[in-house]
């Protein structure tokens, strides 16, 4: 038992030291190769702790090897932009002034719901507040808000504005979000009728990339092929 305790303490100190020299990035800020190395190190560290038959040195050597590999990859990424792109990828614009880039979403294997969640996490509850959104190589999303959505208080400008509301997603990637219709206070017939009036009589739900509506009657709509559109003061009929 004492042997296991001592081995665990030694490995813990070694791993702590290795992570200290590797840097202070949080998990969400790691590049893909850094996350892979971290997971492998965590797995390797448990072997000499539990397996008494494995010499401690045999557990430390692979850990040191991986840390050296980490520094080599980091150095190569700094020296060569092309190598960095191969290992870590490159930032991808997922929202532009025309709306959501659906091809970029499919390339990144993310959904509209993922984008909406990321926007809410950054404080943007409506897509019409966003000029550009970029998926960084570490998986984080960076946003450039539209000029009218930059942090300026309405109180300072003495403006009277409508209360803030959260838009509800009613169509996502061609699928009607039936569970959200009651929350949005609209019916399926209303959605179909709205699409027919605003886009065309042959428009179907499957042709819509995303559609959100809020309690103030603002609708954000983007078709699978086309730019985003915003409709104000839409009368909702549940």
Tab-separated table of C-alpha atoms in Angstrom:
chain	number	residue	atom	x	y	z
A	1	UNK	CA	0.000	0.000	0.000
A	2	UNK	CA	2.802	2.404	0.914
A	3	UNK	CA	4.457	1.652	-2.421
A	4	UNK	CA	1.310	2.622	-4.325
A	5	UNK	CA	1.018	5.849	-2.331
A	6	UNK	CA	4.620	6.807	-3.022
A	7	UNK	CA	4.326	5.977	-6.728
A	8	UNK	CA	1.145	8.047	-6.961
A	9	UNK	CA	2.839	11.030	-5.308
A	10	UNK	CA	5.826	10.791	-7.642
A	11	UNK	CA	3.684	10.576	-10.792
A	12	UNK	CA	1.457	13.402	-9.569
A	13	UNK	CA	4.453	15.682	-9.055
A	14	UNK	CA	5.887	14.758	-12.459
A	15	UNK	CA	2.598	15.372	-14.293
A	16	UNK	CA	2.050	18.638	-12.416
A	17	UNK	CA	5.547	19.771	-13.418
A	18	UNK	CA	4.955	18.775	-17.052
A	19	UNK	CA	1.679	20.681	-17.279
A	20	UNK	CA	3.345	23.715	-15.702
A	21	UNK	CA	6.070	23.814	-18.340
A	22	UNK	CA	3.569	23.150	-21.138
A	23	UNK	CA	1.731	26.378	-20.330
A	24	UNK	CA	-1.420	27.623	-18.653
A	25	UNK	CA	-3.979	27.224	-21.385
A	26	UNK	CA	-7.429	26.107	-20.338
A	27	UNK	CA	-8.959	23.058	-21.994
A	28	UNK	CA	-11.204	25.226	-24.163
A	29	UNK	CA	-8.203	27.190	-25.430
A	30	UNK	CA	-6.117	24.183	-26.506
A	31	UNK	CA	-5.333	23.385	-30.088
A	32	UNK	CA	-6.351	19.862	-31.211
A	33	UNK	CA	-2.830	18.416	-30.918
A	34	UNK	CA	-2.476	19.880	-27.421
A	35	UNK	CA	-5.758	18.333	-26.279
A	36	UNK	CA	-4.724	14.935	-27.676
A	37	UNK	CA	-1.387	15.100	-25.844
A	38	UNK	CA	-3.148	16.083	-22.627
A	39	UNK	CA	-5.538	13.127	-22.828
A	40	UNK	CA	-2.714	10.679	-23.542
A	41	UNK	CA	-0.614	12.043	-20.683
A	42	UNK	CA	-3.551	11.666	-18.305
A	43	UNK	CA	-4.034	8.054	-19.412
A	44	UNK	CA	-0.340	7.150	-19.234
A	45	UNK	CA	0.003	8.640	-15.755
A	46	UNK	CA	-2.485	6.154	-14.300
A	47	UNK	CA	-0.526	3.066	-15.430
A	48	UNK	CA	2.535	3.319	-13.127
A	49	UNK	CA	0.266	4.410	-10.279
A	50	UNK	CA	-1.807	1.246	-10.289
A	51	UNK	CA	0.550	-1.301	-11.848
A	52	UNK	CA	3.265	-2.087	-9.290
A	53	UNK	CA	4.965	-4.368	-11.815
A	54	UNK	CA	5.664	-1.373	-14.091
A	55	UNK	CA	8.766	0.572	-13.027
A	56	UNK	CA	8.057	4.227	-12.267
A	57	UNK	CA	10.740	5.230	-14.759
A	58	UNK	CA	8.873	3.369	-17.503
A	59	UNK	CA	5.916	5.608	-16.784
A	60	UNK	CA	7.898	8.845	-16.611
A	61	UNK	CA	9.847	8.330	-19.865
A	62	UNK	CA	6.714	8.254	-22.117
A	63	UNK	CA	5.415	11.365	-20.347
A	64	UNK	CA	8.668	13.228	-20.982
A	65	UNK	CA	8.627	12.031	-24.591
A	66	UNK	CA	5.158	13.451	-25.143
A	67	UNK	CA	6.117	16.796	-23.610
A	68	UNK	CA	9.143	16.998	-25.918
A	69	UNK	CA	6.819	16.179	-28.821
A	70	UNK	CA	4.543	18.982	-27.666
A	71	UNK	CA	7.358	21.509	-27.787
A	72	UNK	CA	8.491	20.269	-31.208
A	73	UNK	CA	4.971	20.593	-32.660
A	74	UNK	CA	4.544	24.028	-31.090
A	75	UNK	CA	7.865	25.173	-32.564
A	76	UNK	CA	6.969	23.852	-36.008
A	77	UNK	CA	3.609	25.636	-35.833
A	78	UNK	CA	5.399	28.895	-35.081
A	79	UNK	CA	7.880	28.417	-37.900
A	80	UNK	CA	5.487	27.203	-40.591
A	81	UNK	CA	1.990	28.613	-41.092
A	82	UNK	CA	1.199	25.743	-43.468
A	83	UNK	CA	2.195	23.127	-40.881
A	84	UNK	CA	0.117	24.951	-38.275
A	85	UNK	CA	-2.869	24.867	-40.627
A	86	UNK	CA	-2.462	21.111	-41.159
A	87	UNK	CA	-2.163	20.356	-37.432
A	88	UNK	CA	-4.585	22.899	-35.955
A	89	UNK	CA	-6.755	23.902	-38.899
A	90	UNK	CA	-7.725	27.491	-39.627
A	91	UNK	CA	-10.450	29.873	-38.465
A	92	UNK	CA	-13.703	29.550	-40.403
A	93	UNK	CA	-16.324	32.280	-40.886
A	94	UNK	CA	-19.691	30.765	-39.988
A	95	UNK	CA	-21.767	33.984	-40.056
A	96	UNK	CA	-21.251	36.854	-42.487
A	97	UNK	CA	-23.354	39.884	-43.483
A	98	UNK	CA	-25.418	37.610	-45.740
A	99	UNK	CA	-26.287	35.295	-42.858
A	100	UNK	CA	-25.207	31.829	-41.762
A	101	UNK	CA	-22.764	30.007	-44.025
A	102	UNK	CA	-24.405	26.586	-44.104
A	103	UNK	CA	-21.578	25.044	-46.142
A	104	UNK	CA	-19.127	26.067	-43.418
A	105	UNK	CA	-21.352	24.466	-40.761
A	106	UNK	CA	-21.440	21.163	-42.635
A	107	UNK	CA	-17.673	21.307	-43.101
A	108	UNK	CA	-17.205	21.829	-39.355
A	109	UNK	CA	-19.864	19.208	-38.534
A	110	UNK	CA	-21.874	21.586	-36.335
A	111	UNK	CA	-25.576	22.410	-36.357
A	112	UNK	CA	-27.671	25.562	-36.253
A	113	UNK	CA	-28.455	24.794	-32.618
A	114	UNK	CA	-24.718	24.751	-31.877
A	115	UNK	CA	-24.370	28.195	-33.456
A	116	UNK	CA	-27.336	29.601	-31.545
A	117	UNK	CA	-25.960	28.214	-28.288
A	118	UNK	CA	-22.552	29.767	-28.978
A	119	UNK	CA	-24.162	33.119	-29.765
A	120	UNK	CA	-26.172	33.067	-26.545
A	121	UNK	CA	-23.024	32.223	-24.623
A	122	UNK	CA	-21.471	35.407	-26.002
A	123	UNK	CA	-24.507	37.521	-25.149
A	124	UNK	CA	-26.126	37.646	-28.599
A	125	UNK	CA	-29.627	36.213	-28.395
A	126	UNK	CA	-30.619	37.250	-31.911
A	127	UNK	CA	-28.698	36.470	-35.094
A	128	UNK	CA	-29.470	39.892	-36.551
A	129	UNK	CA	-27.097	41.389	-33.968
A	130	UNK	CA	-24.107	39.626	-35.514
A	131	UNK	CA	-22.065	40.920	-38.454
A	132	UNK	CA	-19.453	38.170	-38.411
A	133	UNK	CA	-18.902	35.023	-36.341
A	134	UNK	CA	-15.708	33.004	-36.643
A	135	UNK	CA	-15.039	29.477	-35.422
A	136	UNK	CA	-11.489	29.578	-34.097
A	137	UNK	CA	-9.077	26.657	-34.325
A	138	UNK	CA	-9.538	25.890	-30.611
A	139	UNK	CA	-13.305	25.517	-30.998
A	140	UNK	CA	-14.200	28.914	-29.559
A	141	UNK	CA	-16.445	31.340	-31.449
A	142	UNK	CA	-15.480	34.995	-31.899
A	143	UNK	CA	-18.127	37.557	-32.826
A	144	UNK	CA	-18.042	40.980	-34.459
A	145	UNK	CA	-21.405	42.594	-33.651
A	146	UNK	CA	-23.209	44.921	-36.000
A	147	UNK	CA	-22.588	48.619	-35.423
A	148	UNK	CA	-26.015	49.104	-33.864
A	149	UNK	CA	-25.372	46.219	-31.461
A	150	UNK	CA	-22.093	47.482	-30.037
A	151	UNK	CA	-22.034	48.102	-26.268
A	152	UNK	CA	-23.686	51.543	-25.991
A	153	UNK	CA	-26.347	51.969	-23.323
A	154	UNK	CA	-29.727	53.214	-24.429
A	155	UNK	CA	-29.957	55.040	-21.134
A	156	UNK	CA	-26.975	57.198	-22.082
A	157	UNK	CA	-28.580	57.975	-25.431
A	158	UNK	CA	-31.968	58.541	-23.786
A	159	UNK	CA	-33.666	56.132	-26.182
A	160	UNK	CA	-36.925	54.338	-25.603
A	161	UNK	CA	-36.612	50.735	-26.708
A	162	UNK	CA	-38.711	47.617	-26.528
A	163	UNK	CA	-37.978	45.185	-23.667
A	164	UNK	CA	-35.318	42.613	-24.468
A	165	UNK	CA	-36.729	39.243	-25.474
A	166	UNK	CA	-35.232	35.882	-26.418
A	167	UNK	CA	-35.929	34.707	-29.982
A	168	UNK	CA	-37.280	31.171	-30.241
A	169	UNK	CA	-35.959	28.834	-32.916
A	170	UNK	CA	-38.921	27.447	-34.868
A	171	UNK	CA	-37.120	26.001	-37.919
A	172	UNK	CA	-33.634	24.519	-37.878
A	173	UNK	CA	-31.953	23.053	-40.958
A	174	UNK	CA	-35.222	22.285	-42.707
A	175	UNK	CA	-36.924	20.785	-39.655
A	176	UNK	CA	-39.897	22.302	-37.842
A	177	UNK	CA	-39.177	22.598	-34.099
A	178	UNK	CA	-42.670	21.601	-32.964
A	179	UNK	CA	-41.722	21.623	-29.284
A	180	UNK	CA	-40.888	25.341	-29.586
A	181	UNK	CA	-44.121	26.470	-31.258
A	182	UNK	CA	-46.021	26.988	-27.999
A	183	UNK	CA	-43.152	28.977	-26.542
A	184	UNK	CA	-43.036	31.130	-29.678
A	185	UNK	CA	-46.838	31.458	-29.524
A	186	UNK	CA	-47.270	30.460	-33.156
A	187	UNK	CA	-48.853	27.526	-34.952
A	188	UNK	CA	-47.531	25.318	-37.706
A	189	UNK	CA	-50.103	26.848	-40.065
A	190	UNK	CA	-48.795	30.301	-39.225
A	191	UNK	CA	-45.251	29.250	-40.129
A	192	UNK	CA	-46.335	27.779	-43.485
A	193	UNK	CA	-48.520	30.793	-44.281
A	194	UNK	CA	-45.713	33.192	-43.377
A	195	UNK	CA	-43.264	31.398	-45.677
A	196	UNK	CA	-45.760	31.410	-48.533
A	197	UNK	CA	-46.432	35.132	-48.172
A	198	UNK	CA	-42.848	36.297	-47.655
A	199	UNK	CA	-40.903	33.879	-49.854
A	200	UNK	CA	-43.270	32.174	-52.283
A	201	UNK	CA	-46.243	29.851	-52.509
A	202	UNK	CA	-44.035	26.845	-53.235
A	203	UNK	CA	-41.780	27.379	-50.205
A	204	UNK	CA	-41.524	24.454	-47.815
A	205	UNK	CA	-40.086	24.089	-44.330
A	206	UNK	CA	-37.271	21.909	-45.686
A	207	UNK	CA	-36.114	24.908	-47.760
A	208	UNK	CA	-35.429	26.963	-44.618
A	209	UNK	CA	-32.025	26.979	-42.937
A	210	UNK	CA	-33.122	28.833	-39.795
A	211	UNK	CA	-36.125	30.809	-38.611
A	212	UNK	CA	-36.515	32.455	-35.228
A	213	UNK	CA	-39.282	34.620	-33.825
A	214	UNK	CA	-39.532	36.656	-30.640
A	215	UNK	CA	-42.367	38.096	-28.577
A	216	UNK	CA	-41.929	41.521	-30.174
A	217	UNK	CA	-42.824	40.019	-33.546
A	218	UNK	CA	-39.321	40.098	-35.049
A	219	UNK	CA	-38.560	37.210	-37.391
A	220	UNK	CA	-35.093	36.174	-38.546
A	221	UNK	CA	-35.292	34.025	-41.661
A	222	UNK	CA	-32.668	32.462	-43.884
A	223	UNK	CA	-33.302	29.955	-46.640
A	224	UNK	CA	-30.964	27.095	-47.472
A	225	UNK	CA	-29.883	29.111	-50.477
A	226	UNK	CA	-29.987	32.854	-49.983
A	227	UNK	CA	-29.267	35.683	-47.614
A	228	UNK	CA	-30.825	36.273	-44.233
A	229	UNK	CA	-33.926	38.463	-43.917
A	230	UNK	CA	-35.414	40.264	-40.938
A	231	UNK	CA	-39.120	41.002	-40.583
A	232	UNK	CA	-40.411	43.377	-37.917
A	233	UNK	CA	-43.778	43.652	-36.201
A	234	UNK	CA	-45.014	40.298	-37.435
A	235	UNK	CA	-48.448	39.473	-36.089
A	236	UNK	CA	-48.286	36.083	-34.420
A	237	UNK	CA	-51.266	33.763	-34.441
A	238	UNK	CA	-51.068	30.688	-32.201
